[in-house]
mmCIF file of C-alpha atoms and ligand atoms in Angstrom:
data_model
loop_
_atom_site.group_PDB
_atom_site.id
_atom_site.type_symbol
_atom_site.label_atom_id
_atom_site.label_comp_id
_atom_site.label_asym_id
_atom_site.label_seq_id
_atom_site.Cartn_x
_atom_site.Cartn_y
_atom_site.Cartn_z
ATOM 1 C CA MET A 30 96.739 75.887 169.512
ATOM 2 C CA LYS A 31 93.835 74.022 169.000
ATOM 3 C CA GLU A 32 92.347 73.245 172.354
ATOM 4 C CA GLU A 33 88.081 72.422 173.927
ATOM 5 C CA GLY A 34 86.974 75.554 175.627
ATOM 6 C CA LYS A 35 88.497 78.281 174.074
ATOM 7 C CA GLU A 36 87.404 80.925 172.533
ATOM 8 C CA ILE A 37 88.358 80.887 168.683
ATOM 9 C CA VAL A 38 90.498 83.879 167.349
ATOM 10 C CA LEU A 39 91.166 84.654 163.454
ATOM 11 C CA SER A 40 92.726 86.745 161.669
ATOM 12 C CA GLY A 41 94.341 87.613 158.351
ATOM 13 C CA ILE A 42 95.870 90.454 156.410
ATOM 14 C CA ARG A 43 95.400 90.162 152.844
ATOM 15 C CA ALA A 44 98.840 89.412 150.361
ATOM 16 C CA THR A 45 99.588 92.106 148.990
ATOM 17 C CA GLY A 46 102.617 93.366 149.544
ATOM 18 C CA ASN A 47 105.170 94.231 152.699
ATOM 19 C CA LEU A 48 103.594 94.920 156.097
ATOM 20 C CA HIS A 49 104.129 97.908 157.436
ATOM 21 C CA LEU A 50 104.176 99.995 160.540
ATOM 22 C CA GLY A 51 100.401 100.272 159.865
ATOM 23 C CA ASN A 52 100.032 97.020 159.721
ATOM 24 C CA TYR A 53 102.133 96.168 162.686
ATOM 25 C CA PHE A 54 100.480 98.189 165.063
ATOM 26 C CA GLY A 55 97.315 98.012 163.957
ATOM 27 C CA ALA A 56 96.860 94.778 163.875
ATOM 28 C CA LEU A 57 99.914 92.099 163.588
ATOM 29 C CA SER A 58 101.385 93.201 167.051
ATOM 30 C CA LYS A 59 97.875 93.002 169.235
ATOM 31 C CA PHE A 60 97.685 89.089 167.399
ATOM 32 C CA VAL A 61 100.997 88.636 168.655
ATOM 33 C CA ARG A 62 99.839 89.574 171.901
ATOM 34 C CA MET A 63 96.459 86.983 171.684
ATOM 35 C CA GLN A 64 98.883 85.042 170.970
ATOM 36 C CA ASP A 65 100.963 84.955 173.721
ATOM 37 C CA SER A 66 98.222 85.510 176.911
ATOM 38 C CA ASP A 67 97.144 81.791 176.377
ATOM 39 C CA VAL A 68 93.762 82.503 176.521
ATOM 40 C CA TYR A 69 93.048 82.165 172.654
ATOM 41 C CA ASP A 70 92.658 79.380 170.223
ATOM 42 C CA ASN A 71 94.631 81.488 167.329
ATOM 43 C CA MET A 72 95.003 81.280 164.250
ATOM 44 C CA PHE A 73 96.653 83.543 161.353
ATOM 45 C CA PHE A 74 96.746 83.213 157.319
ATOM 46 C CA ILE A 75 97.465 84.866 155.106
ATOM 47 C CA ALA A 76 94.634 86.046 152.619
ATOM 48 C CA ASP A 77 95.767 85.218 149.174
ATOM 49 C CA LEU A 78 92.533 84.936 147.230
ATOM 50 C CA HIS A 79 91.224 88.622 148.346
ATOM 51 C CA ALA A 80 94.411 89.868 146.882
ATOM 52 C CA LEU A 81 93.323 88.727 143.350
ATOM 53 C CA THR A 82 90.111 90.857 143.821
ATOM 54 C CA THR A 83 92.669 93.947 143.518
ATOM 55 C CA ALA A 84 95.716 92.905 141.422
ATOM 56 C CA PRO A 85 96.256 90.249 140.486
ATOM 57 C CA ASP A 86 99.829 89.198 139.364
ATOM 58 C CA PRO A 87 100.749 85.675 139.573
ATOM 59 C CA LYS A 88 104.381 85.909 140.392
ATOM 60 C CA LEU A 89 103.743 88.429 142.954
ATOM 61 C CA LEU A 90 101.782 86.464 144.181
ATOM 62 C CA HIS A 91 103.507 83.689 146.123
ATOM 63 C CA GLU A 92 105.963 86.258 146.871
ATOM 64 C CA ASN A 93 103.712 88.623 148.304
ATOM 65 C CA VAL A 94 102.242 84.735 150.246
ATOM 66 C CA LYS A 95 105.281 84.761 151.801
ATOM 67 C CA ASN A 96 107.066 87.544 152.060
ATOM 68 C CA ILE A 97 104.134 87.987 154.948
ATOM 69 C CA VAL A 98 104.023 84.640 156.210
ATOM 70 C CA THR A 99 107.816 85.334 156.633
ATOM 71 C CA GLU A 100 106.566 88.541 158.462
ATOM 72 C CA TYR A 101 103.904 87.018 160.898
ATOM 73 C CA LEU A 102 107.267 84.864 162.121
ATOM 74 C CA ALA A 103 109.381 87.483 162.870
ATOM 75 C CA ALA A 104 107.078 89.503 164.653
ATOM 76 C CA GLY A 105 106.543 86.737 166.864
ATOM 77 C CA LEU A 106 103.394 84.534 166.148
ATOM 78 C CA ASP A 107 104.643 81.136 166.417
ATOM 79 C CA PRO A 108 103.410 78.532 164.397
ATOM 80 C CA GLU A 109 103.766 76.757 167.809
ATOM 81 C CA LYS A 110 100.910 78.898 169.350
ATOM 82 C CA SER A 111 99.302 79.782 166.414
ATOM 83 C CA THR A 112 97.175 78.651 163.695
ATOM 84 C CA ILE A 113 99.242 79.950 160.965
ATOM 85 C CA PHE A 114 97.753 78.987 156.950
ATOM 86 C CA VAL A 115 97.318 81.124 153.758
ATOM 87 C CA GLN A 116 93.810 81.058 153.021
ATOM 88 C CA SER A 117 94.118 79.296 149.401
ATOM 89 C CA ASP A 118 95.125 76.340 151.750
ATOM 90 C CA VAL A 119 91.844 75.078 152.725
ATOM 91 C CA PRO A 120 89.679 74.334 149.464
ATOM 92 C CA GLU A 121 87.058 74.444 151.787
ATOM 93 C CA VAL A 122 86.353 78.154 152.436
ATOM 94 C CA SER A 123 86.380 78.170 148.347
ATOM 95 C CA GLU A 124 83.145 75.888 148.456
ATOM 96 C CA LEU A 125 81.431 77.632 152.014
ATOM 97 C CA TYR A 126 81.754 80.932 149.771
ATOM 98 C CA LEU A 127 80.086 79.758 147.075
ATOM 99 C CA LEU A 128 77.211 78.195 149.712
ATOM 100 C CA LEU A 129 76.853 81.312 151.491
ATOM 101 C CA ASN A 130 77.203 83.448 148.388
ATOM 102 C CA MET A 131 73.439 82.148 147.793
ATOM 103 C CA HIS A 132 72.774 83.796 150.831
ATOM 104 C CA VAL A 133 74.147 87.070 150.137
ATOM 105 C CA GLY A 134 72.159 90.680 148.547
ATOM 106 C CA ILE A 135 74.327 91.827 146.025
ATOM 107 C CA GLY A 136 72.945 94.652 147.136
ATOM 108 C CA GLU A 137 74.051 94.412 150.919
ATOM 109 C CA LEU A 138 76.709 94.137 148.877
ATOM 110 C CA MET A 139 76.167 96.632 146.410
ATOM 111 C CA ARG A 140 76.226 98.715 149.592
ATOM 112 C CA THR A 141 78.938 98.267 151.428
ATOM 113 C CA ALA A 142 82.152 101.497 151.977
ATOM 114 C CA SER A 143 84.743 98.963 151.261
ATOM 115 C CA PHE A 144 83.054 97.859 147.572
ATOM 116 C CA LYS A 145 82.084 101.859 146.751
ATOM 117 C CA ASP A 146 85.772 102.870 147.516
ATOM 118 C CA LYS A 147 86.839 100.002 145.158
ATOM 119 C CA ALA A 148 84.983 100.293 142.642
ATOM 120 C CA ARG A 149 84.806 104.211 142.567
ATOM 121 C CA LYS A 150 89.397 103.615 142.124
ATOM 122 C CA ALA A 151 88.799 100.775 139.294
ATOM 123 C CA LEU A 152 86.377 103.380 137.571
ATOM 124 C CA GLY A 153 88.094 107.145 137.907
ATOM 125 C CA ILE A 154 84.610 108.303 139.418
ATOM 126 C CA ARG A 155 85.139 110.810 141.753
ATOM 127 C CA SER A 156 85.224 109.864 145.481
ATOM 128 C CA ASP A 157 82.586 111.948 147.178
ATOM 129 C CA SER A 158 79.900 110.844 143.572
ATOM 130 C CA ASP A 159 77.220 108.396 145.018
ATOM 131 C CA ASN A 160 75.200 106.801 141.641
ATOM 132 C CA ILE A 161 77.742 104.446 140.906
ATOM 133 C CA GLU A 162 75.172 101.475 139.498
ATOM 134 C CA SER A 163 74.781 102.817 136.256
ATOM 135 C CA GLU A 164 78.478 102.758 135.343
ATOM 136 C CA ILE A 165 79.366 99.853 136.631
ATOM 137 C CA ILE A 166 76.292 97.597 134.923
ATOM 138 C CA GLY A 167 77.889 99.894 131.886
ATOM 139 C CA THR A 168 81.311 97.808 131.617
ATOM 140 C CA ASP A 169 81.740 94.804 130.496
ATOM 141 C CA SER A 170 85.536 94.158 131.134
ATOM 142 C CA ASN A 171 86.563 92.321 134.613
ATOM 143 C CA LYS A 172 88.884 94.361 134.723
ATOM 144 C CA ARG A 173 87.318 97.771 135.953
ATOM 145 C CA VAL A 174 84.620 96.342 138.454
ATOM 146 C CA ASN A 175 84.375 92.480 139.057
ATOM 147 C CA ALA A 176 82.032 89.576 140.743
ATOM 148 C CA GLY A 177 84.652 88.669 142.862
ATOM 149 C CA LEU A 178 85.247 92.322 144.423
ATOM 150 C CA LEU A 179 81.529 92.620 145.129
ATOM 151 C CA THR A 180 81.416 89.859 146.674
ATOM 152 C CA TYR A 181 84.425 90.309 149.075
ATOM 153 C CA PRO A 182 82.412 90.315 152.308
ATOM 154 C CA THR A 183 81.427 86.728 151.828
ATOM 155 C CA LEU A 184 84.993 85.610 151.730
ATOM 156 C CA MET A 185 86.167 87.376 154.302
ATOM 157 C CA ALA A 186 82.792 85.844 156.828
ATOM 158 C CA VAL A 187 83.735 82.160 155.436
ATOM 159 C CA ASP A 188 86.597 82.046 156.383
ATOM 160 C CA ILE A 189 85.579 83.527 159.087
ATOM 161 C CA LEU A 190 82.452 81.407 159.401
ATOM 162 C CA ILE A 191 83.615 78.212 158.394
ATOM 163 C CA GLN A 192 85.536 78.190 161.627
ATOM 164 C CA LYS A 193 84.063 79.508 164.144
ATOM 165 C CA ALA A 194 85.758 81.659 165.381
ATOM 166 C CA HIS A 195 83.947 84.103 168.526
ATOM 167 C CA LYS A 196 87.159 87.153 168.108
ATOM 168 C CA VAL A 197 88.827 88.464 164.891
ATOM 169 C CA PRO A 198 91.103 90.988 165.206
ATOM 170 C CA VAL A 199 91.070 93.608 163.373
ATOM 171 C CA GLY A 200 90.811 97.492 162.572
ATOM 172 C CA LYS A 201 88.160 100.100 162.784
ATOM 173 C CA ASP A 202 88.413 100.282 158.491
ATOM 174 C CA GLN A 203 86.967 96.350 158.305
ATOM 175 C CA GLU A 204 83.979 97.086 160.919
ATOM 176 C CA GLN A 205 81.533 97.330 158.628
ATOM 177 C CA HIS A 206 82.858 93.765 157.353
ATOM 178 C CA LEU A 207 82.648 91.731 160.289
ATOM 179 C CA GLU A 208 78.677 93.131 160.233
ATOM 180 C CA LEU A 209 77.702 91.853 157.345
ATOM 181 C CA THR A 210 79.675 88.693 158.379
ATOM 182 C CA ARG A 211 77.446 89.333 161.921
ATOM 183 C CA ARG A 212 73.972 89.189 160.027
ATOM 184 C CA PHE A 213 75.616 86.248 157.610
ATOM 185 C CA ALA A 214 75.945 84.133 160.461
ATOM 186 C CA ARG A 215 72.225 85.011 161.642
ATOM 187 C CA ARG A 216 71.200 84.649 158.296
ATOM 188 C CA PHE A 217 71.374 81.533 157.523
ATOM 189 C CA ASN A 218 71.127 80.024 161.029
ATOM 190 C CA SER A 219 67.671 81.124 161.115
ATOM 191 C CA PHE A 220 66.812 80.183 157.166
ATOM 192 C CA TYR A 221 67.617 76.671 158.123
ATOM 193 C CA GLY A 222 66.933 76.690 161.833
ATOM 194 C CA VAL A 223 70.279 75.543 163.417
ATOM 195 C CA GLU A 224 73.229 76.823 165.628
ATOM 196 C CA LEU A 225 75.986 76.644 162.994
ATOM 197 C CA PHE A 226 77.725 79.723 162.802
ATOM 198 C CA PRO A 227 78.346 82.046 166.568
ATOM 199 C CA GLU A 228 78.237 85.316 166.027
ATOM 200 C CA PRO A 229 82.035 86.896 166.371
ATOM 201 C CA THR A 230 82.632 89.910 168.001
ATOM 202 C CA ASN A 231 85.773 93.289 166.955
ATOM 203 C CA PHE A 232 88.822 92.430 169.298
ATOM 204 C CA ASP A 233 91.011 95.175 171.268
ATOM 205 C CA PHE A 234 93.370 95.284 174.508
ATOM 206 C CA GLY A 235 90.565 98.292 175.567
ATOM 207 C CA GLY A 236 92.609 101.600 174.475
ATOM 208 C CA LYS A 237 90.427 103.325 171.233
ATOM 209 C CA PRO A 238 92.256 101.449 168.033
ATOM 210 C CA VAL A 239 94.794 102.931 166.415
ATOM 211 C CA LYS A 240 95.726 104.564 163.849
ATOM 212 C CA VAL A 241 98.845 104.949 162.677
ATOM 213 C CA PRO A 242 99.834 107.789 160.066
ATOM 214 C CA GLY A 243 101.586 107.841 156.822
ATOM 215 C CA LEU A 244 103.911 110.832 156.769
ATOM 216 C CA ASP A 245 103.506 112.649 154.235
ATOM 217 C CA GLY A 246 101.165 114.885 156.630
ATOM 218 C CA SER A 247 98.247 113.819 156.527
ATOM 219 C CA GLY A 248 95.762 110.175 156.442
ATOM 220 C CA LYS A 249 96.318 107.032 157.312
ATOM 221 C CA MET A 250 99.627 104.831 156.380
ATOM 222 C CA GLY A 251 98.708 102.543 153.404
ATOM 223 C CA LYS A 252 100.068 100.977 150.403
ATOM 224 C CA SER A 253 98.698 102.561 148.680
ATOM 225 C CA GLU A 254 99.087 106.330 149.649
ATOM 226 C CA GLY A 255 103.347 105.903 148.587
ATOM 227 C CA ASN A 256 104.137 106.587 152.726
ATOM 228 C CA CYS A 257 105.237 104.147 154.465
ATOM 229 C CA ILE A 258 107.249 102.971 156.921
ATOM 230 C CA TYR A 259 107.781 99.011 156.490
ATOM 231 C CA LEU A 260 108.981 95.840 158.939
ATOM 232 C CA ILE A 261 112.082 95.526 155.676
ATOM 233 C CA ASP A 262 113.201 98.568 155.447
ATOM 234 C CA GLU A 263 116.788 99.026 155.921
ATOM 235 C CA GLU A 264 118.110 101.013 158.719
ATOM 236 C CA LYS A 265 119.415 104.144 155.566
ATOM 237 C CA VAL A 266 116.058 103.804 154.290
ATOM 238 C CA LEU A 267 114.116 103.979 157.118
ATOM 239 C CA ARG A 268 116.285 107.351 158.867
ATOM 240 C CA LYS A 269 115.761 108.711 155.359
ATOM 241 C CA LYS A 270 112.131 108.836 155.065
ATOM 242 C CA VAL A 271 111.705 109.641 159.179
ATOM 243 C CA MET A 272 113.352 112.850 158.115
ATOM 244 C CA ARG A 273 111.865 113.911 155.501
ATOM 245 C CA ALA A 274 108.341 113.217 156.845
ATOM 246 C CA VAL A 275 106.606 116.030 155.879
ATOM 247 C CA THR A 276 106.746 118.714 159.001
ATOM 248 C CA ASP A 277 105.206 122.811 158.975
ATOM 249 C CA GLU A 278 107.508 126.690 159.860
ATOM 250 C CA GLY A 279 106.841 125.844 163.409
ATOM 251 C CA PRO A 280 105.417 127.054 166.730
ATOM 252 C CA LYS A 281 105.472 130.903 166.190
ATOM 253 C CA GLU A 282 103.585 131.479 169.983
ATOM 254 C CA PRO A 283 103.759 129.176 173.125
ATOM 255 C CA ASN A 284 100.760 126.499 173.186
ATOM 256 C CA SER A 285 100.338 126.849 169.339
ATOM 257 C CA PRO A 286 97.864 124.326 168.473
ATOM 258 C CA VAL A 287 99.401 121.173 166.485
ATOM 259 C CA SER A 288 98.987 121.274 163.093
ATOM 260 C CA GLU A 289 98.729 118.016 161.143
ATOM 261 C CA PRO A 290 101.062 116.600 160.340
ATOM 262 C CA VAL A 291 103.439 117.536 163.313
ATOM 263 C CA GLN A 292 100.188 116.353 164.824
ATOM 264 C CA ASN A 293 101.160 112.515 163.191
ATOM 265 C CA LEU A 294 105.248 112.711 163.600
ATOM 266 C CA PHE A 295 103.226 112.785 167.038
ATOM 267 C CA THR A 296 101.389 109.914 167.089
ATOM 268 C CA LEU A 297 104.341 107.739 165.470
ATOM 269 C CA MET A 298 106.581 108.742 168.919
ATOM 270 C CA GLU A 299 103.152 108.009 171.116
ATOM 271 C CA LEU A 300 103.648 104.005 169.155
ATOM 272 C CA THR A 301 107.464 103.958 170.072
ATOM 273 C CA SER A 302 109.221 106.377 171.629
ATOM 274 C CA ALA A 303 109.247 106.316 175.571
ATOM 275 C CA PRO A 304 106.193 108.359 177.384
ATOM 276 C CA ASP A 305 109.181 110.688 178.814
ATOM 277 C CA VAL A 306 110.789 111.541 175.447
ATOM 278 C CA LEU A 307 106.540 112.141 174.021
ATOM 279 C CA GLN A 308 106.572 114.538 177.121
ATOM 280 C CA HIS A 309 110.152 116.548 176.076
ATOM 281 C CA PHE A 310 108.855 116.913 172.713
ATOM 282 C CA LYS A 311 105.590 117.815 173.441
ATOM 283 C CA ASP A 312 106.841 120.188 176.253
ATOM 284 C CA ALA A 313 110.207 121.642 173.536
ATOM 285 C CA TYR A 314 106.815 122.089 170.601
ATOM 286 C CA ALA A 315 104.678 124.341 173.674
ATOM 287 C CA ASP A 316 107.979 126.750 174.528
ATOM 288 C CA CYS A 317 108.384 127.274 170.601
ATOM 289 C CA SER A 318 111.923 126.088 171.089
ATOM 290 C CA ILE A 319 111.092 122.042 169.717
ATOM 291 C CA ARG A 320 113.355 121.543 166.352
ATOM 292 C CA TYR A 321 111.651 119.071 163.843
ATOM 293 C CA GLY A 322 115.318 118.124 163.089
ATOM 294 C CA ASP A 323 115.298 116.131 166.657
ATOM 295 C CA LEU A 324 111.938 115.342 166.824
ATOM 296 C CA LYS A 325 112.805 113.343 163.502
ATOM 297 C CA LYS A 326 116.241 111.407 164.500
ATOM 298 C CA GLN A 327 114.421 110.400 167.668
ATOM 299 C CA LEU A 328 112.175 108.918 166.574
ATOM 300 C CA ALA A 329 113.867 107.292 163.728
ATOM 301 C CA GLU A 330 115.780 106.294 166.677
ATOM 302 C CA ASP A 331 113.119 104.714 168.268
ATOM 303 C CA ILE A 332 111.254 103.029 165.506
ATOM 304 C CA LEU A 333 114.079 101.143 164.570
ATOM 305 C CA LYS A 334 114.399 99.954 167.798
ATOM 306 C CA ILE A 335 111.141 98.157 167.021
ATOM 307 C CA THR A 336 111.880 96.984 163.624
ATOM 308 C CA LEU A 337 115.329 95.637 162.982
ATOM 309 C CA PRO A 338 115.127 93.142 165.201
ATOM 310 C CA ILE A 339 111.955 92.192 163.439
ATOM 311 C CA ARG A 340 114.260 92.820 160.215
ATOM 312 C CA GLU A 341 117.003 90.753 161.057
ATOM 313 C CA ARG A 342 114.758 88.016 161.800
ATOM 314 C CA ILE A 343 113.006 88.419 158.561
ATOM 315 C CA LEU A 344 115.973 88.093 156.523
ATOM 316 C CA ASP A 345 116.925 84.994 158.457
ATOM 317 C CA ILE A 346 113.445 82.931 157.635
ATOM 318 C CA ARG A 347 113.617 84.017 154.277
ATOM 319 C CA ASN A 348 115.914 81.904 153.264
ATOM 320 C CA ASP A 349 114.311 79.254 154.920
ATOM 321 C CA ASP A 350 112.269 77.480 152.934
ATOM 322 C CA ALA A 351 111.919 74.182 154.209
ATOM 323 C CA TYR A 352 110.714 75.529 157.434
ATOM 324 C CA ILE A 353 107.993 78.194 155.204
ATOM 325 C CA GLY A 354 107.158 75.033 154.554
ATOM 326 C CA ARG A 355 106.625 73.224 157.569
ATOM 327 C CA VAL A 356 104.908 75.463 159.502
ATOM 328 C CA LEU A 357 102.808 76.115 156.567
ATOM 329 C CA ARG A 358 101.629 72.220 155.977
ATOM 330 C CA GLN A 359 101.046 72.461 159.806
ATOM 331 C CA GLY A 360 98.662 75.048 159.804
ATOM 332 C CA ALA A 361 97.283 73.710 156.568
ATOM 333 C CA GLU A 362 96.110 70.749 158.210
ATOM 334 C CA ARG A 363 94.882 71.710 161.916
ATOM 335 C CA ALA A 364 92.855 74.474 159.563
ATOM 336 C CA ARG A 365 91.497 72.421 157.556
ATOM 337 C CA GLU A 366 90.403 69.977 159.998
ATOM 338 C CA ARG A 367 88.365 72.456 161.457
ATOM 339 C CA ALA A 368 86.502 73.584 157.462
ATOM 340 C CA ALA A 369 85.810 70.097 156.984
ATOM 341 C CA ALA A 370 83.901 69.484 159.853
ATOM 342 C CA THR A 371 81.813 72.946 159.343
ATOM 343 C CA LEU A 372 81.396 72.224 155.607
ATOM 344 C CA ARG A 373 80.057 68.948 156.382
ATOM 345 C CA GLU A 374 77.693 70.626 158.054
ATOM 346 C CA ALA A 375 76.734 72.952 156.411
ATOM 347 C CA ARG A 376 76.223 70.729 153.500
ATOM 348 C CA GLU A 377 74.608 68.776 155.513
ATOM 349 C CA VAL A 378 71.794 71.067 156.106
ATOM 350 C CA MET A 379 71.495 72.575 152.383
ATOM 351 C CA GLY A 380 70.371 69.662 151.850
ATOM 352 C CA ILE A 381 73.304 68.344 149.966
ATOM 353 C CA ARG A 382 74.169 64.466 150.803
ATOM 354 C CA LYS A 383 74.859 61.811 148.191
ATOM 355 C CA PHE A 384 73.808 59.282 146.743
ATOM 356 C CA TYR A 385 76.409 56.946 147.088
HETATM 357 P P1 ADP B 29 96.475 99.105 153.598
HETATM 358 O O1 ADP B 29 95.554 98.665 153.867
HETATM 359 O O2 ADP B 29 98.559 99.249 153.530
HETATM 360 O O3 ADP B 29 96.344 98.231 152.258
HETATM 361 P P2 ADP B 29 95.582 96.250 155.011
HETATM 362 O O4 ADP B 29 94.090 97.205 154.202
HETATM 363 O O5 ADP B 29 95.496 94.690 153.637
HETATM 364 O O6 ADP B 29 97.327 97.689 154.907
HETATM 365 O O7 ADP B 29 95.955 96.301 155.722
HETATM 366 C C1 ADP B 29 95.850 95.070 156.659
HETATM 367 C C2 ADP B 29 95.018 95.072 158.008
HETATM 368 O O8 ADP B 29 95.735 96.212 158.802
HETATM 369 C C3 ADP B 29 94.508 96.074 158.494
HETATM 370 O O9 ADP B 29 93.112 94.730 160.273
HETATM 371 C C4 ADP B 29 93.635 97.505 159.045
HETATM 372 O O10 ADP B 29 93.212 97.398 160.057
HETATM 373 C C5 ADP B 29 95.713 96.942 159.244
HETATM 374 N N1 ADP B 29 96.538 98.450 159.037
HETATM 375 C C6 ADP B 29 96.261 99.243 157.759
HETATM 376 N N2 ADP B 29 97.191 100.206 158.073
HETATM 377 C C7 ADP B 29 96.728 100.936 159.470
HETATM 378 C C8 ADP B 29 96.514 101.577 159.738
HETATM 379 N N3 ADP B 29 97.715 102.721 159.308
HETATM 380 N N4 ADP B 29 96.004 102.264 160.700
HETATM 381 C C9 ADP B 29 96.206 101.268 161.692
HETATM 382 N N5 ADP B 29 95.630 99.591 161.136
HETATM 383 C C10 ADP B 29 95.997 99.940 160.299
HETATM 384 N N1 LIG B 30 89.602 91.985 154.689
HETATM 385 C C1 LIG B 30 90.721 92.154 155.291
HETATM 386 C C2 LIG B 30 91.954 92.852 156.010
HETATM 387 O O1 LIG B 30 91.861 93.917 154.118
HETATM 388 C C3 LIG B 30 91.390 90.574 155.309
HETATM 389 C C4 LIG B 30 90.679 89.957 156.092
HETATM 390 C C5 LIG B 30 90.055 88.737 155.108
HETATM 391 C C6 LIG B 30 90.479 89.225 157.207
HETATM 392 N N2 LIG B 30 89.511 87.830 155.464
HETATM 393 C C7 LIG B 30 89.562 88.584 156.995
HETATM 394 C C8 LIG B 30 90.488 90.006 158.947
HETATM 395 C C9 LIG B 30 88.865 87.449 157.995
HETATM 396 C C10 LIG B 30 90.688 89.573 159.612
HETATM 397 C C11 LIG B 30 89.116 87.428 159.556
HETATM 398 O O2 LIG B 30 92.460 93.460 156.203
#
């Protein structure tokens, strides 16, 4: 909640689908912890404009925004403690995005790792090929690589800078975007000789950042990977997913090294199970008595302890359009107040002044 003197925390998640355990442990559970620490002035939003950079679909977009706000609330974000809003409800963001783009080089945007990744995927180019510039320039269809995707980091920087946020809790994959945000802030401040934008930093509660693995044996859990456990998953579905998780043939000798698929299950256990439960299965692995079926059953049980209460709240909140509307209206009002003040300052220093 807005309070003088408190550092501003801001973060968002793109409206591209339901939230999974990766989003929960990597982002949402941290938002809730920051909120409940009572130390910060918290702002959490749903990045619907960013969702348009990859998969514009009018029907899905509206549904996805609703899904995410519902999941935010169900996981413990409290509109009385945090400003919860939708990105597009703050039109000042779109205007500052245009203005800030005048100070952003297309070269630095093209070198951004996430842009290269997404552009490669869109163009169907191998992931080790670095020469995508000519491919991009040679294609006319905006269906392939659109300018919105290129300027994604400008929009993200504006989300942060327009609220003058200090701390931005995001996963490791977003570090480069945060670095660009700092660079853009410094550049703008020094070009106009002002101290308009603070330089934001990432935030974690100590410890190493989590990378939640998927159930398919390798890599991280991610929407586009099809390997997710969703907060909204029904009990039966969730159990089935966990029981089907990839493992290996089991240890043949005591103290064998742990393969990636099995380590992934241990990592999920680290996040969801009690330490003695994890230790029990690690010991069983070390002395070759482990049965993966038992480990999976336990893991499913422990995940359900976290997700089922959230799922129940999701089902309740989802039907309460009036409540969702109130939360988002109040959030938009608060977010706009601050955004409008920053935009006024930016226009002023850039020389955009009215004659009437
Ligand atoms: P996805 O990869 O499923 O498309 P997003 O890119 O929308 O998810 O990520 C939203 C937030 O969730 C980001 O802060 C990101 O760092 C975090 N996140 C996503 N997947 C994971 C994961 N597997 N482990 C940890 N954090 C994750
Ligand atoms: N790019 C972020 C992601 O993919 C989402 C995001 C958009 C964001 N604007 C932001 C995160 C501002 C933090 C602050 O996860």
